[in-house]
mmCIF file with all atom_site columns, C-alpha atoms in Angstrom:
data_model
loop_
_atom_site.group_PDB
_atom_site.id
_atom_site.type_symbol
_atom_site.label_atom_id
_atom_site.label_alt_id
_atom_site.label_comp_id
_atom_site.label_asym_id
_atom_site.label_entity_id
_atom_site.label_seq_id
_atom_site.pdbx_PDB_ins_code
_atom_site.Cartn_x
_atom_site.Cartn_y
_atom_site.Cartn_z
_atom_site.occupancy
_atom_site.B_iso_or_equiv
_atom_site.pdbx_formal_charge
_atom_site.auth_seq_id
_atom_site.auth_comp_id
_atom_site.auth_asym_id
_atom_site.auth_atom_id
_atom_site.pdbx_PDB_model_num
ATOM 1   C CA . MET A 1 1   ? 103.690 -141.350 169.170 1.00 52.00 ? 1   MET A CA 1
ATOM 2   C CA . HIS A 1 2   ? 101.445 -141.496 166.074 1.00 51.00 ? 2   HIS A CA 1
ATOM 3   C CA . LEU A 1 3   ? 104.291 -140.238 163.938 1.00 44.00 ? 3   LEU A CA 1
ATOM 4   C CA . PHE A 1 4   ? 106.626 -142.945 165.376 1.00 44.00 ? 4   PHE A CA 1
ATOM 5   C CA . ARG A 1 5   ? 104.141 -145.624 164.630 1.00 50.00 ? 5   ARG A CA 1
ATOM 6   C CA . LEU A 1 6   ? 103.693 -144.326 161.057 1.00 41.00 ? 6   LEU A CA 1
ATOM 7   C CA . VAL A 1 7   ? 107.417 -144.382 160.481 1.00 41.00 ? 7   VAL A CA 1
ATOM 8   C CA . PHE A 1 8   ? 107.651 -147.867 161.827 1.00 46.00 ? 8   PHE A CA 1
ATOM 9   C CA . ALA A 1 9   ? 104.681 -148.970 159.676 1.00 46.00 ? 9   ALA A CA 1
ATOM 10  C CA . PHE A 1 10  ? 106.235 -147.243 156.630 1.00 48.00 ? 10  PHE A CA 1
ATOM 11  C CA . LEU A 1 11  ? 109.560 -149.096 157.184 1.00 48.00 ? 11  LEU A CA 1
ATOM 12  C CA . CYS A 1 12  ? 107.775 -152.413 157.521 1.00 47.00 ? 12  CYS A CA 1
ATOM 13  C CA . GLY A 1 13  ? 105.678 -151.691 154.394 1.00 48.00 ? 13  GLY A CA 1
ATOM 14  C CA . LEU A 1 14  ? 108.757 -150.623 152.473 1.00 45.00 ? 14  LEU A CA 1
ATOM 15  C CA . GLY A 1 15  ? 110.294 -153.950 153.313 1.00 50.00 ? 15  GLY A CA 1
ATOM 16  C CA . LEU A 1 16  ? 107.232 -155.755 151.938 1.00 43.00 ? 16  LEU A CA 1
ATOM 17  C CA . ALA A 1 17  ? 106.548 -153.530 148.955 1.00 42.00 ? 17  ALA A CA 1
ATOM 18  C CA . LEU A 1 18  ? 109.973 -153.243 147.450 1.00 41.00 ? 18  LEU A CA 1
ATOM 19  C CA . PRO A 1 19  ? 111.446 -156.759 147.086 1.00 42.00 ? 19  PRO A CA 1
ATOM 20  C CA . ALA A 1 20  ? 113.084 -155.619 143.765 1.00 43.00 ? 20  ALA A CA 1
ATOM 21  C CA . LEU A 1 21  ? 115.501 -153.438 145.803 1.00 43.00 ? 21  LEU A CA 1
ATOM 22  C CA . ALA A 1 22  ? 117.178 -156.649 147.089 1.00 43.00 ? 22  ALA A CA 1
ATOM 23  C CA . GLN A 1 23  ? 118.649 -157.128 143.582 1.00 52.00 ? 23  GLN A CA 1
ATOM 24  C CA . GLY A 1 24  ? 120.415 -153.903 142.874 1.00 68.00 ? 24  GLY A CA 1
ATOM 25  C CA . ARG A 1 25  ? 121.832 -151.737 145.705 1.00 82.00 ? 25  ARG A CA 1
ATOM 26  C CA . SER A 1 26  ? 125.328 -150.320 145.054 1.00 90.00 ? 26  SER A CA 1
ATOM 27  C CA . ALA A 1 27  ? 127.992 -150.435 147.710 1.00 89.00 ? 27  ALA A CA 1
ATOM 28  C CA . ALA A 1 28  ? 127.449 -146.699 148.409 1.00 92.00 ? 28  ALA A CA 1
ATOM 29  C CA . GLU A 1 29  ? 123.634 -147.252 148.794 1.00 92.00 ? 29  GLU A CA 1
ATOM 30  C CA . ILE A 1 30  ? 124.228 -150.129 151.192 1.00 91.00 ? 30  ILE A CA 1
ATOM 31  C CA . ALA A 1 31  ? 126.682 -148.077 153.280 1.00 90.00 ? 31  ALA A CA 1
ATOM 32  C CA . LYS A 1 32  ? 124.184 -145.191 153.400 1.00 92.00 ? 32  LYS A CA 1
ATOM 33  C CA . LEU A 1 33  ? 121.378 -147.528 154.477 1.00 90.00 ? 33  LEU A CA 1
ATOM 34  C CA . ARG A 1 34  ? 123.562 -149.003 157.190 1.00 89.00 ? 34  ARG A CA 1
ATOM 35  C CA . ILE A 1 35  ? 124.539 -145.446 158.460 1.00 90.00 ? 35  ILE A CA 1
ATOM 36  C CA . ASP A 1 36  ? 120.868 -144.397 158.433 1.00 90.00 ? 36  ASP A CA 1
ATOM 37  C CA . ILE A 1 37  ? 119.950 -147.419 160.530 1.00 88.00 ? 37  ILE A CA 1
ATOM 38  C CA . ALA A 1 38  ? 122.855 -147.008 162.914 1.00 85.00 ? 38  ALA A CA 1
ATOM 39  C CA . ALA A 1 39  ? 122.050 -143.287 163.315 1.00 87.00 ? 39  ALA A CA 1
ATOM 40  C CA . ARG A 1 40  ? 118.579 -144.071 164.318 1.00 87.00 ? 40  ARG A CA 1
ATOM 41  C CA . GLN A 1 41  ? 119.813 -146.051 167.384 1.00 84.00 ? 41  GLN A CA 1
ATOM 42  C CA . ARG A 1 42  ? 120.824 -143.008 169.438 1.00 83.00 ? 42  ARG A CA 1
ATOM 43  C CA . PRO A 1 43  ? 117.383 -141.183 169.299 1.00 88.00 ? 43  PRO A CA 1
ATOM 44  C CA . LEU A 1 44  ? 115.773 -144.545 170.023 1.00 89.00 ? 44  LEU A CA 1
ATOM 45  C CA . SER A 1 45  ? 118.023 -145.038 173.067 1.00 87.00 ? 45  SER A CA 1
ATOM 46  C CA . GLN A 1 46  ? 117.104 -141.545 174.339 1.00 90.00 ? 46  GLN A CA 1
ATOM 47  C CA . ARG A 1 47  ? 113.469 -142.154 173.687 1.00 94.00 ? 47  ARG A CA 1
ATOM 48  C CA . LYS A 1 48  ? 113.580 -145.435 175.723 1.00 94.00 ? 48  LYS A CA 1
ATOM 49  C CA . THR A 1 49  ? 115.250 -143.685 178.612 1.00 93.00 ? 49  THR A CA 1
ATOM 50  C CA . ALA A 1 50  ? 112.820 -140.834 178.546 1.00 94.00 ? 50  ALA A CA 1
ATOM 51  C CA . ALA A 1 51  ? 109.767 -143.162 178.424 1.00 96.00 ? 51  ALA A CA 1
ATOM 52  C CA . ALA A 1 52  ? 111.141 -145.249 181.244 1.00 95.00 ? 52  ALA A CA 1
ATOM 53  C CA . CYS A 1 53  ? 111.467 -142.014 183.287 1.00 94.00 ? 53  CYS A CA 1
ATOM 54  C CA . PHE A 1 54  ? 107.955 -140.978 182.534 1.00 95.00 ? 54  PHE A CA 1
ATOM 55  C CA . VAL A 1 55  ? 106.474 -144.381 183.384 1.00 94.00 ? 55  VAL A CA 1
ATOM 56  C CA . THR A 1 56  ? 108.530 -144.464 186.643 1.00 93.00 ? 56  THR A CA 1
ATOM 57  C CA . PHE A 1 57  ? 106.980 -141.185 187.676 1.00 93.00 ? 57  PHE A CA 1
ATOM 58  C CA . ASP A 1 58  ? 103.526 -142.235 186.437 1.00 92.00 ? 58  ASP A CA 1
ATOM 59  C CA . ILE A 1 59  ? 103.383 -139.453 183.838 1.00 94.00 ? 59  ILE A CA 1
ATOM 60  C CA . ASP A 1 60  ? 101.145 -140.332 180.850 1.00 95.00 ? 60  ASP A CA 1
ATOM 61  C CA . ARG A 1 61  ? 101.564 -144.021 181.778 1.00 93.00 ? 61  ARG A CA 1
ATOM 62  C CA . GLU A 1 62  ? 99.799  -145.819 178.921 1.00 95.00 ? 62  GLU A CA 1
ATOM 63  C CA . ARG A 1 63  ? 101.271 -143.670 176.194 1.00 97.00 ? 63  ARG A CA 1
ATOM 64  C CA . GLN A 1 64  ? 104.842 -143.940 177.622 1.00 96.00 ? 64  GLN A CA 1
ATOM 65  C CA . LEU A 1 65  ? 104.491 -147.669 177.941 1.00 96.00 ? 65  LEU A CA 1
ATOM 66  C CA . ARG A 1 66  ? 103.664 -147.891 174.232 1.00 97.00 ? 66  ARG A CA 1
ATOM 67  C CA . ILE A 1 67  ? 106.494 -145.623 173.418 1.00 97.00 ? 67  ILE A CA 1
ATOM 68  C CA . LEU A 1 68  ? 108.955 -147.740 175.458 1.00 96.00 ? 68  LEU A CA 1
ATOM 69  C CA . THR A 1 69  ? 107.679 -150.968 173.896 1.00 96.00 ? 69  THR A CA 1
ATOM 70  C CA . ASP A 1 70  ? 107.819 -149.642 170.332 1.00 96.00 ? 70  ASP A CA 1
ATOM 71  C CA . SER A 1 71  ? 111.313 -148.193 170.881 1.00 95.00 ? 71  SER A CA 1
ATOM 72  C CA . LEU A 1 72  ? 112.616 -151.522 172.416 1.00 95.00 ? 72  LEU A CA 1
ATOM 73  C CA . ASP A 1 73  ? 111.216 -153.429 169.391 1.00 95.00 ? 73  ASP A CA 1
ATOM 74  C CA . LEU A 1 74  ? 112.470 -151.036 166.727 1.00 94.00 ? 74  LEU A CA 1
ATOM 75  C CA . PHE A 1 75  ? 115.921 -150.894 168.363 1.00 91.00 ? 75  PHE A CA 1
ATOM 76  C CA . ARG A 1 76  ? 116.116 -154.664 168.353 1.00 91.00 ? 76  ARG A CA 1
ATOM 77  C CA . VAL A 1 77  ? 114.947 -154.960 164.817 1.00 92.00 ? 77  VAL A CA 1
ATOM 78  C CA . SER A 1 78  ? 117.361 -152.299 163.622 1.00 91.00 ? 78  SER A CA 1
ATOM 79  C CA . LEU A 1 79  ? 120.363 -154.093 165.220 1.00 89.00 ? 79  LEU A CA 1
ATOM 80  C CA . ASP A 1 80  ? 119.112 -157.381 163.624 1.00 91.00 ? 80  ASP A CA 1
ATOM 81  C CA . HIS A 1 81  ? 118.941 -155.722 160.227 1.00 91.00 ? 81  HIS A CA 1
ATOM 82  C CA . LEU A 1 82  ? 122.370 -154.360 160.587 1.00 89.00 ? 82  LEU A CA 1
ATOM 83  C CA . GLU A 1 83  ? 123.822 -157.790 161.397 1.00 91.00 ? 83  GLU A CA 1
ATOM 84  C CA . THR A 1 84  ? 121.720 -160.232 159.432 1.00 92.00 ? 84  THR A CA 1
ATOM 85  C CA . GLY A 1 85  ? 120.587 -157.870 156.698 1.00 93.00 ? 85  GLY A CA 1
ATOM 86  C CA . ALA A 1 86  ? 117.151 -157.112 155.401 1.00 91.00 ? 86  ALA A CA 1
ATOM 87  C CA . PRO A 1 87  ? 116.900 -158.652 151.922 1.00 88.00 ? 87  PRO A CA 1
ATOM 88  C CA . ALA A 1 88  ? 113.551 -157.022 151.118 1.00 85.00 ? 88  ALA A CA 1
ATOM 89  C CA . THR A 1 89  ? 115.209 -153.606 151.336 1.00 86.00 ? 89  THR A CA 1
ATOM 90  C CA . GLY A 1 90  ? 118.367 -154.619 149.701 1.00 88.00 ? 90  GLY A CA 1
ATOM 91  C CA . LEU A 1 91  ? 120.509 -154.677 152.777 1.00 92.00 ? 91  LEU A CA 1
ATOM 92  C CA . PRO A 1 92  ? 122.792 -157.653 152.882 1.00 93.00 ? 92  PRO A CA 1
ATOM 93  C CA . ALA A 1 93  ? 124.145 -159.292 156.096 1.00 92.00 ? 93  ALA A CA 1
ATOM 94  C CA . VAL A 1 94  ? 127.523 -157.959 157.174 1.00 91.00 ? 94  VAL A CA 1
ATOM 95  C CA . THR A 1 95  ? 130.288 -160.245 156.084 1.00 89.00 ? 95  THR A CA 1
ATOM 96  C CA . THR A 1 96  ? 133.489 -158.678 157.348 1.00 91.00 ? 96  THR A CA 1
ATOM 97  C CA . LEU A 1 97  ? 134.922 -159.854 160.567 1.00 94.00 ? 97  LEU A CA 1
ATOM 98  C CA . ALA A 1 98  ? 135.431 -156.372 161.887 1.00 92.00 ? 98  ALA A CA 1
ATOM 99  C CA . ALA A 1 99  ? 131.782 -155.452 161.265 1.00 89.00 ? 99  ALA A CA 1
ATOM 100 C CA . ARG A 1 100 ? 130.494 -158.655 162.882 1.00 90.00 ? 100 ARG A CA 1
ATOM 101 C CA . ILE A 1 101 ? 132.669 -158.073 165.970 1.00 93.00 ? 101 ILE A CA 1
ATOM 102 C CA . ALA A 1 102 ? 131.523 -154.416 166.265 1.00 89.00 ? 102 ALA A CA 1
ATOM 103 C CA . LEU A 1 103 ? 127.911 -155.454 166.123 1.00 88.00 ? 103 LEU A CA 1
ATOM 104 C CA . HIS A 1 104 ? 128.417 -158.328 168.647 1.00 90.00 ? 104 HIS A CA 1
ATOM 105 C CA . GLU A 1 105 ? 130.126 -155.838 170.964 1.00 89.00 ? 105 GLU A CA 1
ATOM 106 C CA . SER A 1 106 ? 127.203 -153.498 170.489 1.00 85.00 ? 106 SER A CA 1
ATOM 107 C CA . GLN A 1 107 ? 124.720 -156.253 171.463 1.00 86.00 ? 107 GLN A CA 1
ATOM 108 C CA . ILE A 1 108 ? 126.776 -157.030 174.487 1.00 89.00 ? 108 ILE A CA 1
ATOM 109 C CA . ILE A 1 109 ? 126.913 -153.411 175.498 1.00 85.00 ? 109 ILE A CA 1
ATOM 110 C CA . TRP A 1 110 ? 123.106 -152.871 174.967 1.00 87.00 ? 110 TRP A CA 1
ATOM 111 C CA . GLY A 1 111 ? 122.069 -156.199 176.486 1.00 91.00 ? 111 GLY A CA 1
ATOM 112 C CA . PRO A 1 112 ? 121.916 -155.122 180.164 1.00 93.00 ? 112 PRO A CA 1
ATOM 113 C CA . TYR A 1 113 ? 120.315 -151.818 179.209 1.00 93.00 ? 113 TYR A CA 1
ATOM 114 C CA . ARG A 1 114 ? 117.719 -153.539 177.113 1.00 93.00 ? 114 ARG A CA 1
ATOM 115 C CA . ASN A 1 115 ? 117.011 -156.096 179.848 1.00 95.00 ? 115 ASN A CA 1
ATOM 116 C CA . LEU A 1 116 ? 116.559 -153.416 182.551 1.00 95.00 ? 116 LEU A CA 1
ATOM 117 C CA . ALA A 1 117 ? 114.402 -151.233 180.343 1.00 95.00 ? 117 ALA A CA 1
ATOM 118 C CA . THR A 1 118 ? 112.161 -154.284 179.570 1.00 96.00 ? 118 THR A CA 1
ATOM 119 C CA . HIS A 1 119 ? 112.045 -155.085 183.307 1.00 96.00 ? 119 HIS A CA 1
ATOM 120 C CA . ILE A 1 120 ? 110.907 -151.539 184.078 1.00 95.00 ? 120 ILE A CA 1
ATOM 121 C CA . ARG A 1 121 ? 108.317 -151.667 181.367 1.00 95.00 ? 121 ARG A CA 1
ATOM 122 C CA . ASP A 1 122 ? 106.915 -154.991 182.434 1.00 96.00 ? 122 ASP A CA 1
ATOM 123 C CA . GLN A 1 123 ? 107.007 -153.974 186.190 1.00 94.00 ? 123 GLN A CA 1
ATOM 124 C CA . VAL A 1 124 ? 105.000 -150.781 185.459 1.00 92.00 ? 124 VAL A CA 1
ATOM 125 C CA . ALA A 1 125 ? 102.630 -152.627 182.989 1.00 92.00 ? 125 ALA A CA 1
ATOM 126 C CA . ALA A 1 126 ? 101.867 -155.060 185.817 1.00 93.00 ? 126 ALA A CA 1
ATOM 127 C CA . GLY A 1 127 ? 100.778 -152.116 187.945 1.00 90.00 ? 127 GLY A CA 1
ATOM 128 C CA . ASP A 1 128 ? 103.763 -151.726 190.230 1.00 89.00 ? 128 ASP A CA 1
ATOM 129 C CA . ARG A 1 129 ? 105.164 -148.327 191.014 1.00 83.00 ? 129 ARG A CA 1
ATOM 130 C CA . GLY A 1 130 ? 108.277 -147.364 189.202 1.00 80.00 ? 130 GLY A CA 1
ATOM 131 C CA . ASN A 1 131 ? 111.533 -147.800 191.003 1.00 90.00 ? 131 ASN A CA 1
ATOM 132 C CA . ILE A 1 132 ? 113.764 -144.734 190.969 1.00 92.00 ? 132 ILE A CA 1
ATOM 133 C CA . ALA A 1 133 ? 116.920 -146.768 191.766 1.00 94.00 ? 133 ALA A CA 1
ATOM 134 C CA . GLN A 1 134 ? 116.291 -148.875 188.645 1.00 94.00 ? 134 GLN A CA 1
ATOM 135 C CA . LEU A 1 135 ? 115.756 -145.743 186.605 1.00 93.00 ? 135 LEU A CA 1
ATOM 136 C CA . ASP A 1 136 ? 119.045 -144.413 187.832 1.00 93.00 ? 136 ASP A CA 1
ATOM 137 C CA . GLN A 1 137 ? 120.741 -147.719 186.988 1.00 94.00 ? 137 GLN A CA 1
ATOM 138 C CA . LEU A 1 138 ? 119.119 -147.541 183.445 1.00 93.00 ? 138 LEU A CA 1
ATOM 139 C CA . ALA A 1 139 ? 120.603 -144.079 182.888 1.00 90.00 ? 139 ALA A CA 1
ATOM 140 C CA . ARG A 1 140 ? 123.986 -145.225 183.979 1.00 90.00 ? 140 ARG A CA 1
ATOM 141 C CA . LEU A 1 141 ? 123.780 -148.365 181.702 1.00 89.00 ? 141 LEU A CA 1
ATOM 142 C CA . GLU A 1 142 ? 122.875 -146.304 178.640 1.00 81.00 ? 142 GLU A CA 1
ATOM 143 C CA . PRO A 1 143 ? 126.268 -146.240 176.761 1.00 69.00 ? 143 PRO A CA 1
ATOM 144 C CA . ILE A 1 144 ? 125.432 -142.926 175.064 1.00 59.00 ? 144 ILE A CA 1
ATOM 145 C CA . CYS A 1 145 ? 124.937 -141.174 178.424 1.00 50.00 ? 145 CYS A CA 1
ATOM 146 C CA . SER A 1 146 ? 127.161 -143.324 180.719 1.00 43.00 ? 146 SER A CA 1
ATOM 147 C CA . LYS A 1 147 ? 130.380 -141.249 180.105 1.00 43.00 ? 147 LYS A CA 1
ATOM 148 C CA . GLN A 1 148 ? 128.438 -138.118 181.116 1.00 40.00 ? 148 GLN A CA 1
ATOM 149 C CA . LEU A 1 149 ? 127.111 -139.668 184.228 1.00 38.00 ? 149 LEU A CA 1
ATOM 150 C CA . SER A 1 150 ? 130.292 -141.469 185.377 1.00 41.00 ? 150 SER A CA 1
ATOM 151 C CA . PRO A 1 151 ? 132.257 -139.754 188.135 1.00 43.00 ? 151 PRO A CA 1
ATOM 152 C CA . SER A 1 152 ? 135.615 -138.542 186.849 1.00 41.00 ? 152 SER A CA 1
#
């Protein structure tokens, strides 16, 4: 958890400390940065689902609530950066129609998952017991795992 917070703080600090990067990124550097951000989404998704599982079963509750909250926030920020850009790091907003459509579709797909993960987090944070049916639904909504869980 500490490492996750350090990475998040580093990324935020990088955005504040390196405004000069906004001027001179090559197309290859921009593509690499976008790929790095997009690649981070899968582990964040898995981390959110795992944390939701742990809080549902009341395992290391406070730590897992922090992990779930941090992962939800970082996932949202990452998607925002992919779409609208992050000028401080030299990442421009996407301009092509195909990229904008793909990001919009991604937000539509992740919306119900994010909403349910947030609901589970808020419910457990309020002191309610976790709901296994909601956890099962969350696992089925996660696009990365949904194909594996769907009956053939």
